[in-house]
PDB file of C-alpha atoms and ligand atoms in Angstrom:
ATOM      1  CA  UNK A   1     -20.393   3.492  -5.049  1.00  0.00           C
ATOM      2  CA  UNK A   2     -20.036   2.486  -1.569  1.00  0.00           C
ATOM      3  CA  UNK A   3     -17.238   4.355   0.762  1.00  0.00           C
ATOM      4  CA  UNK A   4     -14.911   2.685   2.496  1.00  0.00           C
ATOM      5  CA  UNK A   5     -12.472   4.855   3.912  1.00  0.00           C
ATOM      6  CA  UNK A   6     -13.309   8.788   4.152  1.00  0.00           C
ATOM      7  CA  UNK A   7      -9.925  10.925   5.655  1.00  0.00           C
ATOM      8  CA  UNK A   8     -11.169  14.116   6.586  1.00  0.00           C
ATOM      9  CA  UNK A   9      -9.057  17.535   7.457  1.00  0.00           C
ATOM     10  CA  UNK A  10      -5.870  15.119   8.151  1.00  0.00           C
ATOM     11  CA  UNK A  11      -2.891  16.517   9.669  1.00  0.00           C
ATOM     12  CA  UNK A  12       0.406  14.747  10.477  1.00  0.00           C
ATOM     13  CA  UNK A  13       2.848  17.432  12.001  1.00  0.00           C
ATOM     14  CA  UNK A  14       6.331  16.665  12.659  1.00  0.00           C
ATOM     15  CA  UNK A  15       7.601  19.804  15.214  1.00  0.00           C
ATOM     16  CA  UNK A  16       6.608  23.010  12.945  1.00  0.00           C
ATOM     17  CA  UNK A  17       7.027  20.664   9.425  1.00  0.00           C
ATOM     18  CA  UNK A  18       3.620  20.130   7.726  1.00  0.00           C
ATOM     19  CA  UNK A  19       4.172  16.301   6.093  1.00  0.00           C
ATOM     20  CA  UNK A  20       0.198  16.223   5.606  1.00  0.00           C
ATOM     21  CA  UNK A  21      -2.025  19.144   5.977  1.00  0.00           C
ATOM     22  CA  UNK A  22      -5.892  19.638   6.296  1.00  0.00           C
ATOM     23  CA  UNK A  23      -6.399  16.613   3.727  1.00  0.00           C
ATOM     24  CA  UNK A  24      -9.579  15.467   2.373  1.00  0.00           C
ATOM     25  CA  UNK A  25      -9.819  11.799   0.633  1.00  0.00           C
ATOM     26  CA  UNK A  26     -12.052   9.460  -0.198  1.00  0.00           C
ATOM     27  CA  UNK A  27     -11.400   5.332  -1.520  1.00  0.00           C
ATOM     28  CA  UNK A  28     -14.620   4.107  -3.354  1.00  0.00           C
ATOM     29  CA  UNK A  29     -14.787   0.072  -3.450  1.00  0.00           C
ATOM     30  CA  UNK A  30     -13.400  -1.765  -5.589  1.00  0.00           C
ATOM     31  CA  UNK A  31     -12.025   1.317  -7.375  1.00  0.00           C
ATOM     32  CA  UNK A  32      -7.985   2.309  -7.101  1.00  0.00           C
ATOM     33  CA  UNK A  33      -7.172   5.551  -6.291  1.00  0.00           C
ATOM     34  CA  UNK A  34      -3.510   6.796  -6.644  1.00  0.00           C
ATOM     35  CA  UNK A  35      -1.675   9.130  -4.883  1.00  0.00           C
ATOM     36  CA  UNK A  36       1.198  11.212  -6.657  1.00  0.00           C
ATOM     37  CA  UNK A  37       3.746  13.708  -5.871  1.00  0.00           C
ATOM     38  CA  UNK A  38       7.461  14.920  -5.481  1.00  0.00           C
ATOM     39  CA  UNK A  39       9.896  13.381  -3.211  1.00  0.00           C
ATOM     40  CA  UNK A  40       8.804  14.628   0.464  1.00  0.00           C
ATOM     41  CA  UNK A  41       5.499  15.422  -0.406  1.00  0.00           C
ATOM     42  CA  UNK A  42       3.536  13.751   2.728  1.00  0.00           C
ATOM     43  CA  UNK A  43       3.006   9.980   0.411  1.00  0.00           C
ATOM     44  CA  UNK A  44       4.126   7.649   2.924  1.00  0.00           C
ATOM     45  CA  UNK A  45       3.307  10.058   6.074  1.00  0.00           C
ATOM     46  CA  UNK A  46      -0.303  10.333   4.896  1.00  0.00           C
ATOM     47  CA  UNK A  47      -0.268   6.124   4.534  1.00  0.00           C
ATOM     48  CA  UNK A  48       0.948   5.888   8.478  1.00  0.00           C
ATOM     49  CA  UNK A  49      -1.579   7.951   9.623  1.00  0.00           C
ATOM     50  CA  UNK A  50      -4.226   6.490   7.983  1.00  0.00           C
ATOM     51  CA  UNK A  51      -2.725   2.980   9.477  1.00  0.00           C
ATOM     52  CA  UNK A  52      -2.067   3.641  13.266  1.00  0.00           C
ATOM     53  CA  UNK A  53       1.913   4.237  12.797  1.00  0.00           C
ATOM     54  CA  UNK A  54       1.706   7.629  13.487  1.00  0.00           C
ATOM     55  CA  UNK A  55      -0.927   9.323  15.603  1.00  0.00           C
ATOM     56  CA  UNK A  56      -2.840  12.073  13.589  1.00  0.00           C
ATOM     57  CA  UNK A  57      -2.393  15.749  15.018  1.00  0.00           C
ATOM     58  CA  UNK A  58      -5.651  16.301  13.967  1.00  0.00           C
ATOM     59  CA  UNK A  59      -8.814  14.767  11.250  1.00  0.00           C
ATOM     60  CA  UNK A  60     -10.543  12.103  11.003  1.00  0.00           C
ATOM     61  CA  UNK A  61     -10.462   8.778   9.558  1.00  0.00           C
ATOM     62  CA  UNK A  62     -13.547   7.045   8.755  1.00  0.00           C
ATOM     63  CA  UNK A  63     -13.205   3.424   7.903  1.00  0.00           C
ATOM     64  CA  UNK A  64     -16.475   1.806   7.078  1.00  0.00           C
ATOM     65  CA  UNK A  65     -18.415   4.684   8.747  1.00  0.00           C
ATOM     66  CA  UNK A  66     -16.534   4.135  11.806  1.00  0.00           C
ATOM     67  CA  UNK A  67     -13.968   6.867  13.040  1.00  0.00           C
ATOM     68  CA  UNK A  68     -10.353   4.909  13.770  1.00  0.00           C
ATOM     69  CA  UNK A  69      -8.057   7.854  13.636  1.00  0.00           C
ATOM     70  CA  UNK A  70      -5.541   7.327  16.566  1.00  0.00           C
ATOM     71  CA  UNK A  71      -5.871   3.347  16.412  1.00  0.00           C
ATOM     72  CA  UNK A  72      -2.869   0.977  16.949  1.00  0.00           C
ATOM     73  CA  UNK A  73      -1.913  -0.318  13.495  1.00  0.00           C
ATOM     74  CA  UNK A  74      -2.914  -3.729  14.541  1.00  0.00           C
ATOM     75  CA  UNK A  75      -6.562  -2.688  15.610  1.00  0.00           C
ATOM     76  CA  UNK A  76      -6.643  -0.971  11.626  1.00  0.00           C
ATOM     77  CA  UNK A  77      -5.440  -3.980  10.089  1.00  0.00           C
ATOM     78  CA  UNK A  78      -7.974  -6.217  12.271  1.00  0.00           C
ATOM     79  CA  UNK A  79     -10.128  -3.745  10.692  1.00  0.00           C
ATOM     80  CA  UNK A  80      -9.570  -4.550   7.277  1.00  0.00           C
ATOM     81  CA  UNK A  81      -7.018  -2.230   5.804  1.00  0.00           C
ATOM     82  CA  UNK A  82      -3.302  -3.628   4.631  1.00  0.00           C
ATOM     83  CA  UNK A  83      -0.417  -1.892   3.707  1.00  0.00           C
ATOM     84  CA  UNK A  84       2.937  -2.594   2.377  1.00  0.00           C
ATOM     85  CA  UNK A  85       5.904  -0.432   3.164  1.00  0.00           C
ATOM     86  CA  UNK A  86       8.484   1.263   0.616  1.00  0.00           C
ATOM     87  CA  UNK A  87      11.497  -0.801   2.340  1.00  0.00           C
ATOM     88  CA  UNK A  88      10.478  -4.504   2.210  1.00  0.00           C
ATOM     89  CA  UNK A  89       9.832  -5.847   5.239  1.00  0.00           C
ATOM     90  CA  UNK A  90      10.158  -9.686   5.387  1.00  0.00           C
ATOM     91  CA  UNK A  91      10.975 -12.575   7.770  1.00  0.00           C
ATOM     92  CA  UNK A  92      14.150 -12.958   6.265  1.00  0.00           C
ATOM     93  CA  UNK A  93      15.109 -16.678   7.503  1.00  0.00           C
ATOM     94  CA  UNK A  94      11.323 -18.144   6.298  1.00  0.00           C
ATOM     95  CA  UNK A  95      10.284 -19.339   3.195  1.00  0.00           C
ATOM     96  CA  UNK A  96       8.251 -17.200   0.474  1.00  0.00           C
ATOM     97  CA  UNK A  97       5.576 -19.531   1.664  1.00  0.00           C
ATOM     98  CA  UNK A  98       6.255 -19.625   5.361  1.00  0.00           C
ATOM     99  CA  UNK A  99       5.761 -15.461   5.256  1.00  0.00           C
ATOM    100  CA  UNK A 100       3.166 -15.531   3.164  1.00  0.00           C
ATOM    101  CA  UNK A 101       1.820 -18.252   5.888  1.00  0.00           C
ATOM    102  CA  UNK A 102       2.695 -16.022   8.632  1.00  0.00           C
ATOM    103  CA  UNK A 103       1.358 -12.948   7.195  1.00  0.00           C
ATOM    104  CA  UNK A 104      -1.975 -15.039   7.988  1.00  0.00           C
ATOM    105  CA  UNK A 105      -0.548 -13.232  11.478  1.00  0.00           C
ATOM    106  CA  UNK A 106      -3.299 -10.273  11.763  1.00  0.00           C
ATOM    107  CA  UNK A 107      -5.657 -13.024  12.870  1.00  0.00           C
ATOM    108  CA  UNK A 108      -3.670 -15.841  13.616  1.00  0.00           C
ATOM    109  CA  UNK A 109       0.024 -15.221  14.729  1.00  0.00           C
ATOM    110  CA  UNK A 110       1.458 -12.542  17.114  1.00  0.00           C
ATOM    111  CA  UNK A 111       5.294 -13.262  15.759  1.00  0.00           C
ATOM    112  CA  UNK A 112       7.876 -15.423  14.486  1.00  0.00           C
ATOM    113  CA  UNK A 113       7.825 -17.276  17.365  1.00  0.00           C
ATOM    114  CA  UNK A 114       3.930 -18.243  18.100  1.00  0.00           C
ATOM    115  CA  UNK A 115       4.474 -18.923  13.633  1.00  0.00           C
ATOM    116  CA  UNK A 116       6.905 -22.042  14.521  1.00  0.00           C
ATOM    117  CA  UNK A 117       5.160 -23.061  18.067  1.00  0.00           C
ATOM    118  CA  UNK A 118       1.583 -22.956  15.854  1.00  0.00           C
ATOM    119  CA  UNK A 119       0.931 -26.005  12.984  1.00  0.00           C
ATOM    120  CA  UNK A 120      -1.031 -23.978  10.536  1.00  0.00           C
ATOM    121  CA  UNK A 121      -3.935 -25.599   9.659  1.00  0.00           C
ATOM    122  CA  UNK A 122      -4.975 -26.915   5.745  1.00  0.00           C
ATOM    123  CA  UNK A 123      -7.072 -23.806   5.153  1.00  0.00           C
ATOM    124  CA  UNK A 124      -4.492 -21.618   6.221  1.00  0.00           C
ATOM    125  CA  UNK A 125      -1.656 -23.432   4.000  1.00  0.00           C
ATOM    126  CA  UNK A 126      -3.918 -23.891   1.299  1.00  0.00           C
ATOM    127  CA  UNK A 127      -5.219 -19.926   1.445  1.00  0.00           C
ATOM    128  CA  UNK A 128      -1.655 -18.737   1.310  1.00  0.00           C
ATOM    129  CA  UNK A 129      -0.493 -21.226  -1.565  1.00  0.00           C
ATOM    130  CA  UNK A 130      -3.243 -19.771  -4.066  1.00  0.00           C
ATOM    131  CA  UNK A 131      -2.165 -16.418  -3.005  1.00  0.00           C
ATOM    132  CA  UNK A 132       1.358 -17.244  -3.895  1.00  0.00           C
ATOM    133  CA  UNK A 133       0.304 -18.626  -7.607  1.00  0.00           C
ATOM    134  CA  UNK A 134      -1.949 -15.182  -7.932  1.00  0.00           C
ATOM    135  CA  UNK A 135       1.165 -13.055  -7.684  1.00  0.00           C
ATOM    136  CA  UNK A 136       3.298 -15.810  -9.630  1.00  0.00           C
ATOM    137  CA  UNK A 137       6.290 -16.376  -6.691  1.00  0.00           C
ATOM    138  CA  UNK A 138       5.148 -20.933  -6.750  1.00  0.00           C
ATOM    139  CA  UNK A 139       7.853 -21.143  -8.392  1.00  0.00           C
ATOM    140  CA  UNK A 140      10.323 -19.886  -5.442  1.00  0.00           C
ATOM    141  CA  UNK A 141       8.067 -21.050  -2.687  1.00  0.00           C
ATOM    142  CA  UNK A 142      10.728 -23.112  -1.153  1.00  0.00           C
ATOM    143  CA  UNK A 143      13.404 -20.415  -1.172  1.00  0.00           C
ATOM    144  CA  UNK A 144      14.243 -18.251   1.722  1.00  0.00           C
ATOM    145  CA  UNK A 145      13.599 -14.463   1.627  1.00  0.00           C
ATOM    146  CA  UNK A 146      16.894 -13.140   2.334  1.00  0.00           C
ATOM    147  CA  UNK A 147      18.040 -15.085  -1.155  1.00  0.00           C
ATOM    148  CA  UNK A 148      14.955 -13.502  -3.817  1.00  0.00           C
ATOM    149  CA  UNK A 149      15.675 -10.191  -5.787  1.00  0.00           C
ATOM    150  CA  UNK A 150      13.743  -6.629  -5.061  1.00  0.00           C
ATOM    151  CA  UNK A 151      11.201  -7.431  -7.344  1.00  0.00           C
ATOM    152  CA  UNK A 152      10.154 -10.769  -5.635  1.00  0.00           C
ATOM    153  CA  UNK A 153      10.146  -9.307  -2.594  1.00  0.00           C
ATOM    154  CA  UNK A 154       7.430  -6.587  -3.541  1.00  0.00           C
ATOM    155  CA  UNK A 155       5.464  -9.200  -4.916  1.00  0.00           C
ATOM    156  CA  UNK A 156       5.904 -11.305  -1.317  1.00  0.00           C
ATOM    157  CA  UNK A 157       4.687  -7.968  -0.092  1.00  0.00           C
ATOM    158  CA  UNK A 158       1.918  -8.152  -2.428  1.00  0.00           C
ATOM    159  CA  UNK A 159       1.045 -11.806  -1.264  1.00  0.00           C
ATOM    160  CA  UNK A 160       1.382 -10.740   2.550  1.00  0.00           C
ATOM    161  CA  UNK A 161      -0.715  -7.718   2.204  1.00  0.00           C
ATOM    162  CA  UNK A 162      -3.342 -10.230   0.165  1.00  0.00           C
ATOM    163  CA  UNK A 163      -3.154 -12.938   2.616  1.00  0.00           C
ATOM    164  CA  UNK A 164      -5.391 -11.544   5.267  1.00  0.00           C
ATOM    165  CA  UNK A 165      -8.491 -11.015   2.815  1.00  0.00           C
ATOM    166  CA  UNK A 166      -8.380  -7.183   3.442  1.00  0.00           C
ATOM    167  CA  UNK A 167     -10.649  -4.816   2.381  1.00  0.00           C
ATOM    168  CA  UNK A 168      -8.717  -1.985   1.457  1.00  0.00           C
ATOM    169  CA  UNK A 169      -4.830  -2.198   0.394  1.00  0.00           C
ATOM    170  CA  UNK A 170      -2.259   0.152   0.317  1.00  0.00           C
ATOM    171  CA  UNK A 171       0.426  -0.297  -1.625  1.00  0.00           C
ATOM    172  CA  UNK A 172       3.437   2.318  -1.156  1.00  0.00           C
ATOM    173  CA  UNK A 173       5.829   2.772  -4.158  1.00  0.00           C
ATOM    174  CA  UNK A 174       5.846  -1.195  -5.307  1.00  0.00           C
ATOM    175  CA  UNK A 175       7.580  -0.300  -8.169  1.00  0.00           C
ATOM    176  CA  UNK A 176      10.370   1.820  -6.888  1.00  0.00           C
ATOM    177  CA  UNK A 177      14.059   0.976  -7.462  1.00  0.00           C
ATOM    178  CA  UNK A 178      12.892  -2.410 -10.236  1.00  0.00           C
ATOM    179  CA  UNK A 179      13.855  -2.551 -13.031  1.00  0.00           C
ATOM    180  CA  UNK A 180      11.262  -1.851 -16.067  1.00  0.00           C
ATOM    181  CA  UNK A 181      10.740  -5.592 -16.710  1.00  0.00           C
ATOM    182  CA  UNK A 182       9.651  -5.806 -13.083  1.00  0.00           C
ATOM    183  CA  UNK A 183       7.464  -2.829 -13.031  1.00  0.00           C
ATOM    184  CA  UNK A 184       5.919  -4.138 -15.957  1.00  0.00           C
ATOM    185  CA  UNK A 185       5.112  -7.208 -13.872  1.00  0.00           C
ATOM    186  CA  UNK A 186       3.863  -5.453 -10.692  1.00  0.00           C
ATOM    187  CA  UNK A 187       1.766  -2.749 -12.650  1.00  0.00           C
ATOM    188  CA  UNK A 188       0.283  -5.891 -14.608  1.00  0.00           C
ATOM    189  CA  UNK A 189      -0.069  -7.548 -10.857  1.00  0.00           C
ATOM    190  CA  UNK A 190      -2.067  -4.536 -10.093  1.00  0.00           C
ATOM    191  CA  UNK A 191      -4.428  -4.678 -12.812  1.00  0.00           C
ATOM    192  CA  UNK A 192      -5.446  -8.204 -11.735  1.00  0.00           C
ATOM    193  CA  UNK A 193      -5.984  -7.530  -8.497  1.00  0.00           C
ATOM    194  CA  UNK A 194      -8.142  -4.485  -9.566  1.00  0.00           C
ATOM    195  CA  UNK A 195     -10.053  -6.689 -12.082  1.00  0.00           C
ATOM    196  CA  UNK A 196     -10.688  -9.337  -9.220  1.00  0.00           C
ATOM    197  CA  UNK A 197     -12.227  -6.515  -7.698  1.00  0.00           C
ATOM    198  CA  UNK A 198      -9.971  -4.998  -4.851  1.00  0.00           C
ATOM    199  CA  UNK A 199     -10.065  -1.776  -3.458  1.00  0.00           C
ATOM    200  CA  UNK A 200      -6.697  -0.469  -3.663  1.00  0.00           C
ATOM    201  CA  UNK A 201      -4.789   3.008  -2.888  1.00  0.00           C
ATOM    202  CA  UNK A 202      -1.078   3.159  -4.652  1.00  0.00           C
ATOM    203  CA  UNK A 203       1.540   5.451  -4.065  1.00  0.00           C
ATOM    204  CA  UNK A 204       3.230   6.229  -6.994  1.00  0.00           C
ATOM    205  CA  UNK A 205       5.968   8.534  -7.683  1.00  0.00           C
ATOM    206  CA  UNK A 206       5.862   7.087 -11.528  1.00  0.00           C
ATOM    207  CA  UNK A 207       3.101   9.072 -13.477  1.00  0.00           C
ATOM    208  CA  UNK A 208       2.580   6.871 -16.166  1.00  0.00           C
ATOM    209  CA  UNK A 209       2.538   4.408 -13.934  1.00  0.00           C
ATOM    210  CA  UNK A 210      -0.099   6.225 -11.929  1.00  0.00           C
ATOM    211  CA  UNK A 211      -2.392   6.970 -15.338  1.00  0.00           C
ATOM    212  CA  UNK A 212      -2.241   3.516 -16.384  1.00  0.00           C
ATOM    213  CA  UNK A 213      -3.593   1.645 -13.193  1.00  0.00           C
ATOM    214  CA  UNK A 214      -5.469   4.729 -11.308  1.00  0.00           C
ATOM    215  CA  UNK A 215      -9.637   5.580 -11.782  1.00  0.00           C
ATOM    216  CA  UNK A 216      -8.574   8.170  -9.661  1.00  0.00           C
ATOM    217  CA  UNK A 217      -5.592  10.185  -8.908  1.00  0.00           C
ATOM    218  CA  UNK A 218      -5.050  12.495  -5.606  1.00  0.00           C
ATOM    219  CA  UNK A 219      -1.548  15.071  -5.929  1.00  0.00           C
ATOM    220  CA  UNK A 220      -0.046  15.970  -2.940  1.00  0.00           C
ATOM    221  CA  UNK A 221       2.598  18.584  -2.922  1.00  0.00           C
ATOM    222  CA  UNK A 222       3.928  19.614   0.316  1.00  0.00           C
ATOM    223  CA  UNK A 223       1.711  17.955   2.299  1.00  0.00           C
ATOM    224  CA  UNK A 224      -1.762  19.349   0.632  1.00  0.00           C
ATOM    225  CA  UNK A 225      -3.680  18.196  -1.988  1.00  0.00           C
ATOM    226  CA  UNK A 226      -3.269  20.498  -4.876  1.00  0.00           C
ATOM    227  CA  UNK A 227      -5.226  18.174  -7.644  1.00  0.00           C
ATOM    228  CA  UNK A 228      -7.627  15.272  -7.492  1.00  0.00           C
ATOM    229  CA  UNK A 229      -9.308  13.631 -10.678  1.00  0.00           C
ATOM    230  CA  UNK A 230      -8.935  11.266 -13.607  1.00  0.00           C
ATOM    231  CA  UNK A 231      -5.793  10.679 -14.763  1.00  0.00           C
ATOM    232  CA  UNK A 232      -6.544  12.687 -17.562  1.00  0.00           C
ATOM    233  CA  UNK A 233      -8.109  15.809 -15.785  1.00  0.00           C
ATOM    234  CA  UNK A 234      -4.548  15.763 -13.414  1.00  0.00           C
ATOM    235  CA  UNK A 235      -2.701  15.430 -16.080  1.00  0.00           C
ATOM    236  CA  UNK A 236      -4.041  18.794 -17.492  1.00  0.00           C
ATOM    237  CA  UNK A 237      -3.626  20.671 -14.191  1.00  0.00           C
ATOM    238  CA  UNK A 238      -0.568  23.387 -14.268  1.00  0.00           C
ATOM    239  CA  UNK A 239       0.177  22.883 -10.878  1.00  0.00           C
ATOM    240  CA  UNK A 240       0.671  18.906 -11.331  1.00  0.00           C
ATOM    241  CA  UNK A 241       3.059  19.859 -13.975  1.00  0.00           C
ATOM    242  CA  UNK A 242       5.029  22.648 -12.301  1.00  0.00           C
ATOM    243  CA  UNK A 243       5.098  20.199  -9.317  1.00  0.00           C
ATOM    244  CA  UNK A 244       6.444  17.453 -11.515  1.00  0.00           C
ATOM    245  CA  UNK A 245       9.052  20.238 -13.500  1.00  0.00           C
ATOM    246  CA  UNK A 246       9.984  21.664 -10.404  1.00  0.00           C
ATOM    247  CA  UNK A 247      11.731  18.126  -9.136  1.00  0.00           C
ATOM    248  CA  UNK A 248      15.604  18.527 -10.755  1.00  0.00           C
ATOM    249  CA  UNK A 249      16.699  15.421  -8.879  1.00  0.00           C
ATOM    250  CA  UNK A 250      14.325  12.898 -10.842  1.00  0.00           C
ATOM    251  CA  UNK A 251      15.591   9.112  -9.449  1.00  0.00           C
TER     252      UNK A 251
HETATM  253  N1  ADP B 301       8.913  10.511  11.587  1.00  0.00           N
HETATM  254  C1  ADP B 301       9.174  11.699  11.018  1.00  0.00           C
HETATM  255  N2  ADP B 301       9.702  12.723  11.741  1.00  0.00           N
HETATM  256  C2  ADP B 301       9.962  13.913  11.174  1.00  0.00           C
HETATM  257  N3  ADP B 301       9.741  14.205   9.876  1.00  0.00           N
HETATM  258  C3  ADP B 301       9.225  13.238   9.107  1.00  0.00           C
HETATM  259  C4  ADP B 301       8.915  11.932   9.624  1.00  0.00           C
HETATM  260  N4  ADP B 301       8.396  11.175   8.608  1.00  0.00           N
HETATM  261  C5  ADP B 301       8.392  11.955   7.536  1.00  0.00           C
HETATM  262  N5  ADP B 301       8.883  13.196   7.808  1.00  0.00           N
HETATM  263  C6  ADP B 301       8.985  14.329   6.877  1.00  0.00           C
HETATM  264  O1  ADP B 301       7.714  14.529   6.310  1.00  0.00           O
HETATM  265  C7  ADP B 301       7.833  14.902   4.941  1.00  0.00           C
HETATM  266  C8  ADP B 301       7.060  13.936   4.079  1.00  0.00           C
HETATM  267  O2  ADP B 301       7.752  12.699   4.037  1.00  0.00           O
HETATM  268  P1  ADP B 301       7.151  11.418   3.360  1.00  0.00           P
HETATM  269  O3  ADP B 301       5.774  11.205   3.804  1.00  0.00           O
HETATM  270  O4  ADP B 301       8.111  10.299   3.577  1.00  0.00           O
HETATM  271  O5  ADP B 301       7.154  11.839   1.811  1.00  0.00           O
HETATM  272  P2  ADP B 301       6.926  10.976   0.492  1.00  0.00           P
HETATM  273  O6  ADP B 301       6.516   9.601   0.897  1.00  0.00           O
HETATM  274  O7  ADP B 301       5.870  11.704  -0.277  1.00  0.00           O
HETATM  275  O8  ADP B 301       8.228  10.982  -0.231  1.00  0.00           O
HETATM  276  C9  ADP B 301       9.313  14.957   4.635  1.00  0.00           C
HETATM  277  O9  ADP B 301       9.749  16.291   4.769  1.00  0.00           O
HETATM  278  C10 ADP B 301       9.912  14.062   5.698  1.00  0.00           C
HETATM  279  O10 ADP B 301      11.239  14.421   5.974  1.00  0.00           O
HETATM  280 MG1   MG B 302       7.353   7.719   0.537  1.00  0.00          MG
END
């Protein structure tokens, strides 16, 4: 099982506030590893350190064998790692297509503007249109993003993330705040993209979610690791549970 991405003694420290401490993880190829926990246990802080948005206080990331920690997020995703973000991000005013097209962007365009000074060539267009059909949004490639429900948008996402051929991707909470008919059609996106052979990390705050999709699940709780196995080993461990238990304010 090759390595791709090795984080080693990772520490993200906002002021005296721990988000990720002293964390160990490793992302085998074409395997999906999950990462669990409460509300405001380090998730999404652990995802922008490992992708240039925030600047590690300390540990190492090892991409490939090579250490990026304390890269710009542009230099990581040049490197081959793509993330989505728990608040959708897209060019509102384009097309599905166009920002699937423009999401072509870690190699090709610096912005919105360079995407409408640029004609996008055949391959590009044609790359970005099988993309679309893979996560099944063909069907609303003409409409604009501003005018698509929550659970197109994570697929766009999906697409944009997909786009640019990564080697690693990161998805953060794509189920979150959908409704269970459009979980069911993200978790099923998942599995494809896992049975094409991806290497994927997802943040999940849904266990079963998590246990359906994951070889591997990681638990962070506070900010450290307190579990890391198979689904079924984590599901086992006390401390997952009590962690789980603990959370009154379930969304
Ligand atoms: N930019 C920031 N500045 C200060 N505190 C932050 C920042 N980002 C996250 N945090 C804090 O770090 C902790 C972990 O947050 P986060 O990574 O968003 O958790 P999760 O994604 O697991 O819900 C929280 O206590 C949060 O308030
Ligand atoms: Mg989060």
């Amino acid at each position: 099982m090759r390595e791709i991405l090795r984080v080693e003694g990772l520490k993200m420290y906002f002021g005296g506030l721990k988000a990720v401490d002293n964390l160990d993880m490793s992302v085998y190829q074409h395997k999906t590893l999950g990462v669990i926990g409460p509300n405001g246990a380090g998730k999404t802080t652990l995802f922008n350190a490992i992708c240039g948005v925030y600047k590690p206080t300390g540990g190492k990331v090892i991409l490939n064998g090579q250490e990026v920690q304390g890269s710009k997020p542009y230099e990581i995703a040049r490197k081959g790692i793509a993330r989505t973000f728990q608040i959708s991000k897209p060019l509102h005013d384009l097309t599905i297509l166009d920002n699937i097209i423009a999401a072509s962007g870690v190699h090709q365009y610096t912005g919105v503007s360079s995407f409408f000074k640029k004609s996008h060539t055949r391959e590009v267009v044609e790359k970005a249109e099988a993309v679309m059909e893979m996560v099944g949004l063909t069907e609303i490639a003409r409409k604009k993003a501003r005018d698509v429900s929550l659970g197109y948008l994570r697929r766009l996402e999906i697409a944009r993330v997909l786009v640019t051929n990564p080697q690693l991707i990161m998805l953060d909470e794509p189920c979150a705040g959908l409704s269970n008919f459009a979980i069911n059609e993200i978790t099923e996106l998942i599995l494809k993209l896992k049975a094409q052979g991806q290497t994927i990390v997802l943040i999940e705050h849904n266990l079963p979610i998590t246990m359906k999709v994951c070889d591997r699940i990681l638990v962070l709780n506070y900010g450290q690791k307190i579990a890391e196995g198979t689904p079924s080993e984590v599901q086992q461990e006390k401390q997952v549970i009590e962690a789980y238990l603990g959370e009154e304010d379930e969304d």
